[in-house]
PDB file of C-alpha atoms in Angstrom:
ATOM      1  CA  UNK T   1      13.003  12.134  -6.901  1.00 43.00           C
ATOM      2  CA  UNK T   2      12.185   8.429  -8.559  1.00 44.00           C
ATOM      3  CA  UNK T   3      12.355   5.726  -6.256  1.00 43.00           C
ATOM      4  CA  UNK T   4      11.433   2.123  -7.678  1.00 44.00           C
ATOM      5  CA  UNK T   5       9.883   3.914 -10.474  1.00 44.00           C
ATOM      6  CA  UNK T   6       7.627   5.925  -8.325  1.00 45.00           C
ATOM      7  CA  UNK T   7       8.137   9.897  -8.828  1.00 46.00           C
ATOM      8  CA  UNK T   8       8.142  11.333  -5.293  1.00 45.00           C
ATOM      9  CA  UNK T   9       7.401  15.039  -4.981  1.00 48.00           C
ATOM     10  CA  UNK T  10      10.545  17.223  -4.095  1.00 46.00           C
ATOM     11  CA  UNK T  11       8.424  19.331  -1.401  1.00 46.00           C
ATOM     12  CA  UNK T  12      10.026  21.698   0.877  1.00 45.00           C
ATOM     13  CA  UNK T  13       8.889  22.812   4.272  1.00 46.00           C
ATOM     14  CA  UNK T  14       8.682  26.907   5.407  1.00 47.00           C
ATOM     15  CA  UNK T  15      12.268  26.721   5.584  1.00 49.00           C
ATOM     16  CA  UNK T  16      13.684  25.523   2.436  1.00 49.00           C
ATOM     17  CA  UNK T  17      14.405  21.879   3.808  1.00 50.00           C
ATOM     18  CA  UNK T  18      12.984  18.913   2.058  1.00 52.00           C
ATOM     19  CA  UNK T  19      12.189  16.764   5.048  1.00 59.00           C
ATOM     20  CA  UNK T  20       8.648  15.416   3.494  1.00 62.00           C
ATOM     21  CA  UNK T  21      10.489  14.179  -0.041  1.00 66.00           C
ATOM     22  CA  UNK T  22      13.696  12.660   2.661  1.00 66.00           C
ATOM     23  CA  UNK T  23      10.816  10.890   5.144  1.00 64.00           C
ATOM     24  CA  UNK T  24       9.092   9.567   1.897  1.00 71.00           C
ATOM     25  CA  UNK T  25      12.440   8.257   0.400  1.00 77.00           C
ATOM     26  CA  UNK T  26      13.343   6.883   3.553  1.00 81.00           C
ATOM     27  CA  UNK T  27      10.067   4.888   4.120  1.00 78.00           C
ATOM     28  CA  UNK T  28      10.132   3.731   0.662  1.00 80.00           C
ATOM     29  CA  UNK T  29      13.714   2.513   1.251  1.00 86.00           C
ATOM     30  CA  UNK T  30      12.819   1.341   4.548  1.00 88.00           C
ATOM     31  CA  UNK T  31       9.552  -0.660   2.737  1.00 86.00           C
ATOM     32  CA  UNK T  32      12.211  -2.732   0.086  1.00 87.00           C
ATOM     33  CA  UNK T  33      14.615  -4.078   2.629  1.00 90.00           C
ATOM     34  CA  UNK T  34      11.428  -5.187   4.708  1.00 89.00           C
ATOM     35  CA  UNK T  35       9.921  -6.610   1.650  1.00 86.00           C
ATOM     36  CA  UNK T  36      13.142  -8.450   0.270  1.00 88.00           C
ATOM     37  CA  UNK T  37      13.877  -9.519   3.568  1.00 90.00           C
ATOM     38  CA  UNK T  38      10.180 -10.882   3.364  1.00 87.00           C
ATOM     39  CA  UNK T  39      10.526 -12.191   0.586  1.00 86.00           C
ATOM     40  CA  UNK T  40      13.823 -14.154   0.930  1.00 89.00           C
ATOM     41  CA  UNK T  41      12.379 -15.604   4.158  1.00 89.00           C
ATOM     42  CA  UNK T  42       9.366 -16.947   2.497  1.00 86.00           C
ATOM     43  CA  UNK T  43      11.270 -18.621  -0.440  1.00 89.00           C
ATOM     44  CA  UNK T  44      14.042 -20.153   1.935  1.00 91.00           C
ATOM     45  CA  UNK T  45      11.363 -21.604   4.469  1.00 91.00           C
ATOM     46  CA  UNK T  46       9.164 -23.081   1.234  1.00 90.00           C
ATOM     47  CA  UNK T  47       6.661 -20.496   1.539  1.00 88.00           C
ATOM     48  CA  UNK T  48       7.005 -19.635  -1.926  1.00 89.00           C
ATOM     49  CA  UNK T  49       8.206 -21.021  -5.354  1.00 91.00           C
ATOM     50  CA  UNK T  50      10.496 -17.558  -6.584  1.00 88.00           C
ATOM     51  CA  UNK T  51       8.306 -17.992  -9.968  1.00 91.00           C
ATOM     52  CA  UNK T  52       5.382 -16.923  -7.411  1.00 91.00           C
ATOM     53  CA  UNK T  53       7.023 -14.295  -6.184  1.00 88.00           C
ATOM     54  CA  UNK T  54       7.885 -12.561  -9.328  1.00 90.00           C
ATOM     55  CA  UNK T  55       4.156 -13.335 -10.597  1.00 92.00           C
ATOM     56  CA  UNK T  56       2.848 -11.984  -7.436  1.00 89.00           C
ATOM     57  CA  UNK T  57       5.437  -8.569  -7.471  1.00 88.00           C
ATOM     58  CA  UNK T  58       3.791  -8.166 -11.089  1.00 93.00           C
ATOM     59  CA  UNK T  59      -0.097  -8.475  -9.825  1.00 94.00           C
ATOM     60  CA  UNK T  60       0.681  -5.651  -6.862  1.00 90.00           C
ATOM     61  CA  UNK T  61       2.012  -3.638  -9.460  1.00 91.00           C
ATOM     62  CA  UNK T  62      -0.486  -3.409 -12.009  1.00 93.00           C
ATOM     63  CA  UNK T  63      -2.644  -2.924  -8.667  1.00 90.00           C
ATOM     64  CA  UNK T  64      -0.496  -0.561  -7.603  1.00 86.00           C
ATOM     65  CA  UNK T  65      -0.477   1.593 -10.650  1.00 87.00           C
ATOM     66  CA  UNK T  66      -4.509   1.020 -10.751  1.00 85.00           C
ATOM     67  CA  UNK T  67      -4.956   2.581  -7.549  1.00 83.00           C
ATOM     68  CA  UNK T  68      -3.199   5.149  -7.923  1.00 81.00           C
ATOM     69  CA  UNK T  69      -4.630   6.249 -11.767  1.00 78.00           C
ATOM     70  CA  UNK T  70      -8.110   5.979 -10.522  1.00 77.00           C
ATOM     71  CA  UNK T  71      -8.812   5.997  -7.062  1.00 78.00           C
ATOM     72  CA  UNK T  72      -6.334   8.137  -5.680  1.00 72.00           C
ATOM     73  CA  UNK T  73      -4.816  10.805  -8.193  1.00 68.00           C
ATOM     74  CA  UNK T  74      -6.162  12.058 -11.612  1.00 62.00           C
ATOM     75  CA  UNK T  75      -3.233  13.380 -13.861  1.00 65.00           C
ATOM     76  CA  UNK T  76      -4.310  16.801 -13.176  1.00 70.00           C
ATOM     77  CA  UNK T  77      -3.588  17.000  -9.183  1.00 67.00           C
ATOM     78  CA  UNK T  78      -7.853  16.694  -8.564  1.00 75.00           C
ATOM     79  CA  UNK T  79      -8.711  13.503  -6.003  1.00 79.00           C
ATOM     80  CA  UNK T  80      -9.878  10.267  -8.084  1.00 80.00           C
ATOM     81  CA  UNK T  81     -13.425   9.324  -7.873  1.00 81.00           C
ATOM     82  CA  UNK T  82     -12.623   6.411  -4.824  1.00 80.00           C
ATOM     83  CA  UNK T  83     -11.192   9.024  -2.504  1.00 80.00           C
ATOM     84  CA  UNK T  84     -13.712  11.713  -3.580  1.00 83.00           C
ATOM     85  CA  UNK T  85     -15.989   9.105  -2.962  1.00 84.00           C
ATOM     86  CA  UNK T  86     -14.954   8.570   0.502  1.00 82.00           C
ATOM     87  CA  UNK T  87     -15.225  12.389   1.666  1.00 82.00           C
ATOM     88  CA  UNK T  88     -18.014  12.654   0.343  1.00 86.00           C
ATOM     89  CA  UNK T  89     -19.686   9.786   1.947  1.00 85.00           C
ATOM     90  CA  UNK T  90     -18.007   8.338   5.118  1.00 83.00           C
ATOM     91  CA  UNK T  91     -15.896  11.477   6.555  1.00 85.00           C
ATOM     92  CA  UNK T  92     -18.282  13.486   9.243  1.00 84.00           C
ATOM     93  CA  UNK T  93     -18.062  16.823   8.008  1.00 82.00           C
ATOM     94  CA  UNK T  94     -17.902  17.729  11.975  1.00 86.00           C
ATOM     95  CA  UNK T  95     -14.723  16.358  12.381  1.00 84.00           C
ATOM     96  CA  UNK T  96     -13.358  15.959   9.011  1.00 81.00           C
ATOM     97  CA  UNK T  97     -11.056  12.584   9.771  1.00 84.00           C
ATOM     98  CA  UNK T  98     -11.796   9.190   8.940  1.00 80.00           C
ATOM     99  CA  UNK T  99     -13.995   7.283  11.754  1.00 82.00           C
ATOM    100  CA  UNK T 100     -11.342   4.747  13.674  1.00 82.00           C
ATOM    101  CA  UNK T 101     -14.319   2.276  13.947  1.00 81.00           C
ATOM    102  CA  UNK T 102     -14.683   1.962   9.856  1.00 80.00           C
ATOM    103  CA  UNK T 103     -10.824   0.386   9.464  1.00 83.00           C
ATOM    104  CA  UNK T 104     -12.467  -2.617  11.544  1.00 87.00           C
ATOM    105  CA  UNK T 105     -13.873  -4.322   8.506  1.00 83.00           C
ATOM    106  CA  UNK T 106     -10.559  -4.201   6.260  1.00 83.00           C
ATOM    107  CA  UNK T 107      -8.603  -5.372   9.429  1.00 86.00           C
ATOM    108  CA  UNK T 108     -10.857  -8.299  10.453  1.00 88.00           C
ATOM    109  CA  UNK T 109     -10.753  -9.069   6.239  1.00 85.00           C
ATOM    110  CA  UNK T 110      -7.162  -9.302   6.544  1.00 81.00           C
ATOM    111  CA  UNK T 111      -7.016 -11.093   9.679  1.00 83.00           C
ATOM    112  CA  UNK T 112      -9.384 -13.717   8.132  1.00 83.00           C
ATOM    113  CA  UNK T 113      -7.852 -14.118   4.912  1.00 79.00           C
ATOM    114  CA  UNK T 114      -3.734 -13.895   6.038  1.00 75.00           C
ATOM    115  CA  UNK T 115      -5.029 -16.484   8.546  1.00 63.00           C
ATOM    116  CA  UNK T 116      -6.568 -18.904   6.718  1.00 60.00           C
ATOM    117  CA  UNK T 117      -3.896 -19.161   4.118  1.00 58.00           C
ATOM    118  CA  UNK T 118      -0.605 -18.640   6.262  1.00 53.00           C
ATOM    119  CA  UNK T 119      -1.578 -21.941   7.822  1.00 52.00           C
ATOM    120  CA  UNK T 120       0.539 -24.759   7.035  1.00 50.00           C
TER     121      UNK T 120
END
């Protein structure tokens, strides 16, 4: 399935349903009203000039479509070199999940930054 450009696997569960490709579709739709809603809030309350909106839906794009190509997915299926990266490096082979403790730095980053510019 293509939603907002984005091919979405068609994947099917033990049973022949296809409630992973529905949940994806569904979160993706759910992610554009939240975002327009967003977005139309910001541009009625000054936030935003619209001509930064559109400039800003065009840089999370081409960041969007850079993440992916290299960091996530190679064309053939294989993990890009970020994510290999990762395993490799900061996943305990013991328990083979992501340590809680090292999403502290992006989330204090993001606290900092949202917070120093959302302030009027």
């Amino acid at each position: 399935a293509i939603l907002l450009g984005v091919i979405v696997p068609a994947t099917t569960t033990a049973a022949g349903g296809g409630s992973s490709s529905i949940m994806s579709i569904t979160g993706g739709a759910l992610m554009v009203i939240y975002s327009a809603i967003a977005l139309r809030y910001r541009v009625r309350d000054h936030l935003h000039t619209l001509d930064q909106i559109i400039v800003g839906y065009g840089l999370g794009l081409f960041n969007a479509i850079v993440w992916l190509k290299f960091a996530v997915n190679n064309n053939d299926g294989a993990v890009g070199p970020v994510v290999s990266m990762v395993q490799k490096y900061l996943i305990p082979s013991e328990t083979n999940q992501f340590p809680v403790v090292g999403l502290l730095v992006p989330i204090l980053v993001g606290v900092l930054v949202v917070g120093s510019f959302e302030r009027r």
